[in-house]
PDB file of C-alpha atoms and ligand atoms in Angstrom:
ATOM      1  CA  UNK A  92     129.635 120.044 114.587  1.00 88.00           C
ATOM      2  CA  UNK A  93     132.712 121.447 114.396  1.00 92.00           C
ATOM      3  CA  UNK A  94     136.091 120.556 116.459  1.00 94.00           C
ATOM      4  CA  UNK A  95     137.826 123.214 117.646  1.00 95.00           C
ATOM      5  CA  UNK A  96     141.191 120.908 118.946  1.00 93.00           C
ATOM      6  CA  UNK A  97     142.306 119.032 122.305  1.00 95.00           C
ATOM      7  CA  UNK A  98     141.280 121.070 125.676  1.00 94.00           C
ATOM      8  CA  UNK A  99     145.250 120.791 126.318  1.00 94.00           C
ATOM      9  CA  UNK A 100     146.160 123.044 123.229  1.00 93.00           C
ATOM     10  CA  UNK A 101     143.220 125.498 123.812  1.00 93.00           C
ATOM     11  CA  UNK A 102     144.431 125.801 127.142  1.00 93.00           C
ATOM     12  CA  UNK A 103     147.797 127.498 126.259  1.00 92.00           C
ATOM     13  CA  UNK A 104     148.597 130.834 125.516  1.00 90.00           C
ATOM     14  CA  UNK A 105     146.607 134.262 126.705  1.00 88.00           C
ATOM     15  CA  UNK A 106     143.245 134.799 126.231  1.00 90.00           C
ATOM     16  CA  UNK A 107     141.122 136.092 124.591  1.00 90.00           C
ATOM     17  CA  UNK A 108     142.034 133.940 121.449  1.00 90.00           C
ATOM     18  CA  UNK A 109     140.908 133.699 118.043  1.00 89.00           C
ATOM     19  CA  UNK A 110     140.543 130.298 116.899  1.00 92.00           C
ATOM     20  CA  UNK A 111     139.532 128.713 113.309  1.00 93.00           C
ATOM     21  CA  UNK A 112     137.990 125.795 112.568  1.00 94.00           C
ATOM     22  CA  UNK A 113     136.751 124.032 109.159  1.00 94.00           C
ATOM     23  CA  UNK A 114     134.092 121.451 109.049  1.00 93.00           C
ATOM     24  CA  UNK A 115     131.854 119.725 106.586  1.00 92.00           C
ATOM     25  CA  UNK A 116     127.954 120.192 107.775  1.00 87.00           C
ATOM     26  CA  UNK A 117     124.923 118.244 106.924  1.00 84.00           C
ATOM     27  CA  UNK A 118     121.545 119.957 106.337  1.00 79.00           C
ATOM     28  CA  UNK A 119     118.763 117.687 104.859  1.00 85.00           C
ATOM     29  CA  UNK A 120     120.846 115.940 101.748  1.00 88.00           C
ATOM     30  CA  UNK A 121     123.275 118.939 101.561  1.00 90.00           C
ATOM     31  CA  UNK A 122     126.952 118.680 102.875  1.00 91.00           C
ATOM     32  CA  UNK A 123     128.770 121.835 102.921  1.00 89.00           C
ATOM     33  CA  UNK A 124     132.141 122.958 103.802  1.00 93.00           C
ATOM     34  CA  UNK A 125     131.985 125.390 106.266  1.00 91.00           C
ATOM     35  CA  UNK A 126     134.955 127.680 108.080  1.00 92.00           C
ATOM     36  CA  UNK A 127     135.566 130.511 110.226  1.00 89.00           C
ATOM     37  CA  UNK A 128     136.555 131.739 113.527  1.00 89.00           C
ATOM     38  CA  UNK A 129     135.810 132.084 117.264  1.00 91.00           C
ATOM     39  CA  UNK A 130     136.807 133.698 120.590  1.00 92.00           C
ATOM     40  CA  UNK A 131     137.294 131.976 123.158  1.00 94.00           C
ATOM     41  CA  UNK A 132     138.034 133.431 126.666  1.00 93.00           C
ATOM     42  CA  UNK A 133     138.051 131.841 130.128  1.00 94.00           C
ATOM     43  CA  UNK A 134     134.666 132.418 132.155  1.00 92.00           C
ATOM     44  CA  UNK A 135     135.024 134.739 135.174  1.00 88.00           C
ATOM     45  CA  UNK A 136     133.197 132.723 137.476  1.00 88.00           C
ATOM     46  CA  UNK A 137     134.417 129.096 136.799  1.00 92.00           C
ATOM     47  CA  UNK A 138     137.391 129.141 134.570  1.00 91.00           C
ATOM     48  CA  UNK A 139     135.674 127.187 131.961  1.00 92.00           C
ATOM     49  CA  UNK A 140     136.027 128.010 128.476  1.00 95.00           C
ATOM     50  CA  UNK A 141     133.509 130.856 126.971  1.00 96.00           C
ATOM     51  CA  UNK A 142     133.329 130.030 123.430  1.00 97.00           C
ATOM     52  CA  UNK A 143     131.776 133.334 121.591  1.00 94.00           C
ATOM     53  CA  UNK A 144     130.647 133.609 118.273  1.00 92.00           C
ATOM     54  CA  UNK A 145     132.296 136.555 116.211  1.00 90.00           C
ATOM     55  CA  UNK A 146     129.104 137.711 114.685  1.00 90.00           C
ATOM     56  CA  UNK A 147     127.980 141.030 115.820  1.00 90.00           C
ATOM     57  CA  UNK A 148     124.304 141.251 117.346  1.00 90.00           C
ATOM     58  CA  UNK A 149     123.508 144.103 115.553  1.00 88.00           C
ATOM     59  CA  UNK A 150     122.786 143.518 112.193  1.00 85.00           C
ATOM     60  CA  UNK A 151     125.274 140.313 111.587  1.00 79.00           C
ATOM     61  CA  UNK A 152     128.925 141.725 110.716  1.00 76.00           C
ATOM     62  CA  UNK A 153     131.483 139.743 111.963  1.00 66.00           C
ATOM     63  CA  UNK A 154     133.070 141.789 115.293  1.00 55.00           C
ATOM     64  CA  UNK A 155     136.414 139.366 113.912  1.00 48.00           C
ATOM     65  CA  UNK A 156     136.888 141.661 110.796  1.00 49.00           C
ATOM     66  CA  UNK A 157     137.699 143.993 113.450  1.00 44.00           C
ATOM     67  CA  UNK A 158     140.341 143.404 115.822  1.00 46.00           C
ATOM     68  CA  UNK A 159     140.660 142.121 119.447  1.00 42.00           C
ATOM     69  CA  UNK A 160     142.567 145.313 120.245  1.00 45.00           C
ATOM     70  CA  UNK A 161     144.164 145.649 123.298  1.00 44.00           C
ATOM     71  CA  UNK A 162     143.650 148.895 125.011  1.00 52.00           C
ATOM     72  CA  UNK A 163     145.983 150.442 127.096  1.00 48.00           C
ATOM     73  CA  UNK A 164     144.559 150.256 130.978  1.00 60.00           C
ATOM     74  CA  UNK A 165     141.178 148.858 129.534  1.00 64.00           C
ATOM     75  CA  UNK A 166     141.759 144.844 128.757  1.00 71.00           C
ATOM     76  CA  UNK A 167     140.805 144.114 125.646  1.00 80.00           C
ATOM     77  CA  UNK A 168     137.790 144.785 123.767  1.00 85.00           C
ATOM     78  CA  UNK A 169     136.065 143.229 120.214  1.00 88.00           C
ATOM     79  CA  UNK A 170     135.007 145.488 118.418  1.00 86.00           C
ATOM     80  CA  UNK A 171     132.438 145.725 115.311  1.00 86.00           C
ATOM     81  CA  UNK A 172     133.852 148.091 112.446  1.00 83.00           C
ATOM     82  CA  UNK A 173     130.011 148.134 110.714  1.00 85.00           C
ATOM     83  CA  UNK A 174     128.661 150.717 113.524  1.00 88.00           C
ATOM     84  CA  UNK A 175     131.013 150.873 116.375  1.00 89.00           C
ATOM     85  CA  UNK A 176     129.651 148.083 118.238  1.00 88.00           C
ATOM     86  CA  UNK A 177     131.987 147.133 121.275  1.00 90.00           C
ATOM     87  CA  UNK A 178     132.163 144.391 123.522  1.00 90.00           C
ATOM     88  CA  UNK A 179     134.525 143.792 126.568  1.00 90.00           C
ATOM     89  CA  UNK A 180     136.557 140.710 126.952  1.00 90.00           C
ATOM     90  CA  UNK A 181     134.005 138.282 127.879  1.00 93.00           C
ATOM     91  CA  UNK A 182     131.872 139.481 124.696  1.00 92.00           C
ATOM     92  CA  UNK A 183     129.436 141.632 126.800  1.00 93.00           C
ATOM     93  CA  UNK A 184     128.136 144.175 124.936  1.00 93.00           C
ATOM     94  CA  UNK A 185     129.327 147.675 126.102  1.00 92.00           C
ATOM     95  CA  UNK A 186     128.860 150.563 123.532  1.00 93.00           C
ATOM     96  CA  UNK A 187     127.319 151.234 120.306  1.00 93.00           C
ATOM     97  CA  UNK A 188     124.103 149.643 118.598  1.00 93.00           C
ATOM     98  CA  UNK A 189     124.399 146.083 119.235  1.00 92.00           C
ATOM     99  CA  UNK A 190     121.305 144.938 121.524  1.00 93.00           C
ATOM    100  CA  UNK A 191     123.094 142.071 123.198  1.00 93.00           C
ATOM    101  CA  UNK A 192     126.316 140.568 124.050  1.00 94.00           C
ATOM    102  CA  UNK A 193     127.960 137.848 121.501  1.00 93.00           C
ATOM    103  CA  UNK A 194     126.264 135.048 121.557  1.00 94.00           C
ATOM    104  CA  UNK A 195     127.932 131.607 122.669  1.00 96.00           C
ATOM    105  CA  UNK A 196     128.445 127.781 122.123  1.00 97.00           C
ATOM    106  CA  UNK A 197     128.033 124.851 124.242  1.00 95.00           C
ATOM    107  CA  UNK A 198     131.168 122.475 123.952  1.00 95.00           C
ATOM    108  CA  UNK A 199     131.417 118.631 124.297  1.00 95.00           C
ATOM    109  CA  UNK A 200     134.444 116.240 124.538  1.00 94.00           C
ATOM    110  CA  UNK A 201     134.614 114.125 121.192  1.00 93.00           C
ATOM    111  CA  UNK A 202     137.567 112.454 120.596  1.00 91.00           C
ATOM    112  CA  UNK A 203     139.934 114.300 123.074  1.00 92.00           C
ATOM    113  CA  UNK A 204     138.791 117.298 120.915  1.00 94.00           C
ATOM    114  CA  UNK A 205     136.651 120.240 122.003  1.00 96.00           C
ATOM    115  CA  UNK A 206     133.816 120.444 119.791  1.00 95.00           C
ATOM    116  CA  UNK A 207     130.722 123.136 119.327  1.00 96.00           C
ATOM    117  CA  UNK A 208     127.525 122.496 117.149  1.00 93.00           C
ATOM    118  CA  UNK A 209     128.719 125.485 114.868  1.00 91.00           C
ATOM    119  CA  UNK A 210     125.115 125.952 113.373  1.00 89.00           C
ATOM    120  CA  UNK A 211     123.471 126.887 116.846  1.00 92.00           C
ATOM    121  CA  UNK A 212     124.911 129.671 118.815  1.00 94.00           C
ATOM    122  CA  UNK A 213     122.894 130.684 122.164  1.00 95.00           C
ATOM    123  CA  UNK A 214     121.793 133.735 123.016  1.00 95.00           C
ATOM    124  CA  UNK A 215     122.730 135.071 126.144  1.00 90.00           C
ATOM    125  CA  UNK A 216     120.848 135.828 129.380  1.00 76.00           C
ATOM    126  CA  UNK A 217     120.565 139.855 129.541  1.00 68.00           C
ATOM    127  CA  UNK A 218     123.043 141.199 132.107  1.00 58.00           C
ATOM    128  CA  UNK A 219     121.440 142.543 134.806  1.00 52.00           C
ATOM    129  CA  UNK A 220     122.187 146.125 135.429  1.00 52.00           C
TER     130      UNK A 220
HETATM  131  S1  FES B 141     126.600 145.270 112.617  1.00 61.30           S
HETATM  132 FE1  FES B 141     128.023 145.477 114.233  1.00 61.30          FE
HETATM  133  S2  FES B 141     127.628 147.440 115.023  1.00 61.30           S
HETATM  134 FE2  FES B 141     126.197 147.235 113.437  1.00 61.30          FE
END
């Protein structure tokens, strides 16, 4: 699991964001520290938060390496350095090799904090066309 801070604080500012997190995780008798990054962006259809992972479909480069780069007229877009993978704003993939949009998290309220299980990012449902 991994916190990612109070709803209140994620709330501020513009979106997308990048935000970091550090956490120890358990796997069998192994605890490891583990940190990194996310985006998060606001869903179009309910305003909740959409929590994306940074790691590029294709073959696993993190699309964070790269910047969120904000293009002129066209919102802004991640975008993977590896192959020219591209993804719009709400991590839907939209050009180059990548196969399907950036996978996401579920949250959960622990704490007053909003937290993710950091080790199991969900595929999204195809887009229809
Ligand atoms: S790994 Fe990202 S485009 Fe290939």
């Amino acid at each position: 699991m991994a916190s990612l801070g109070p709803l209140s604080e994620l709330e501020k500012g513009d979106f997308p964001k990048k935000v970091f997190y550090k956490t120890t995780v358990q796997d069998a008798w192994v605890e490891q520290e583990m940190e990194g990054f996310l985006y998060i962006n606001k869903n179009k259809e309910d305003n909740s938060l959409l929590i994306m992972s940074p790691i590029c479909t294709h073959l696993g480069c993190a699309a964070g390496n790269a910047e969120v780069s904000m293009k002129e007229n066209e919102g802004v877009e991640f975008y993977c350095p590896c192959h020219g993978g591209k993804y719009d704003e709400q991590g839907i993939n939209v050009g180059g090799p990548p196969p399907r949009s950036l996978d996401v998290f579920e949250s959960f309220i622990e704490d007053k904090n909003v937290c993710i299980a950091i080790l199991s990012p969900m595929v999204r449902e195809k887009r229809k066309k």
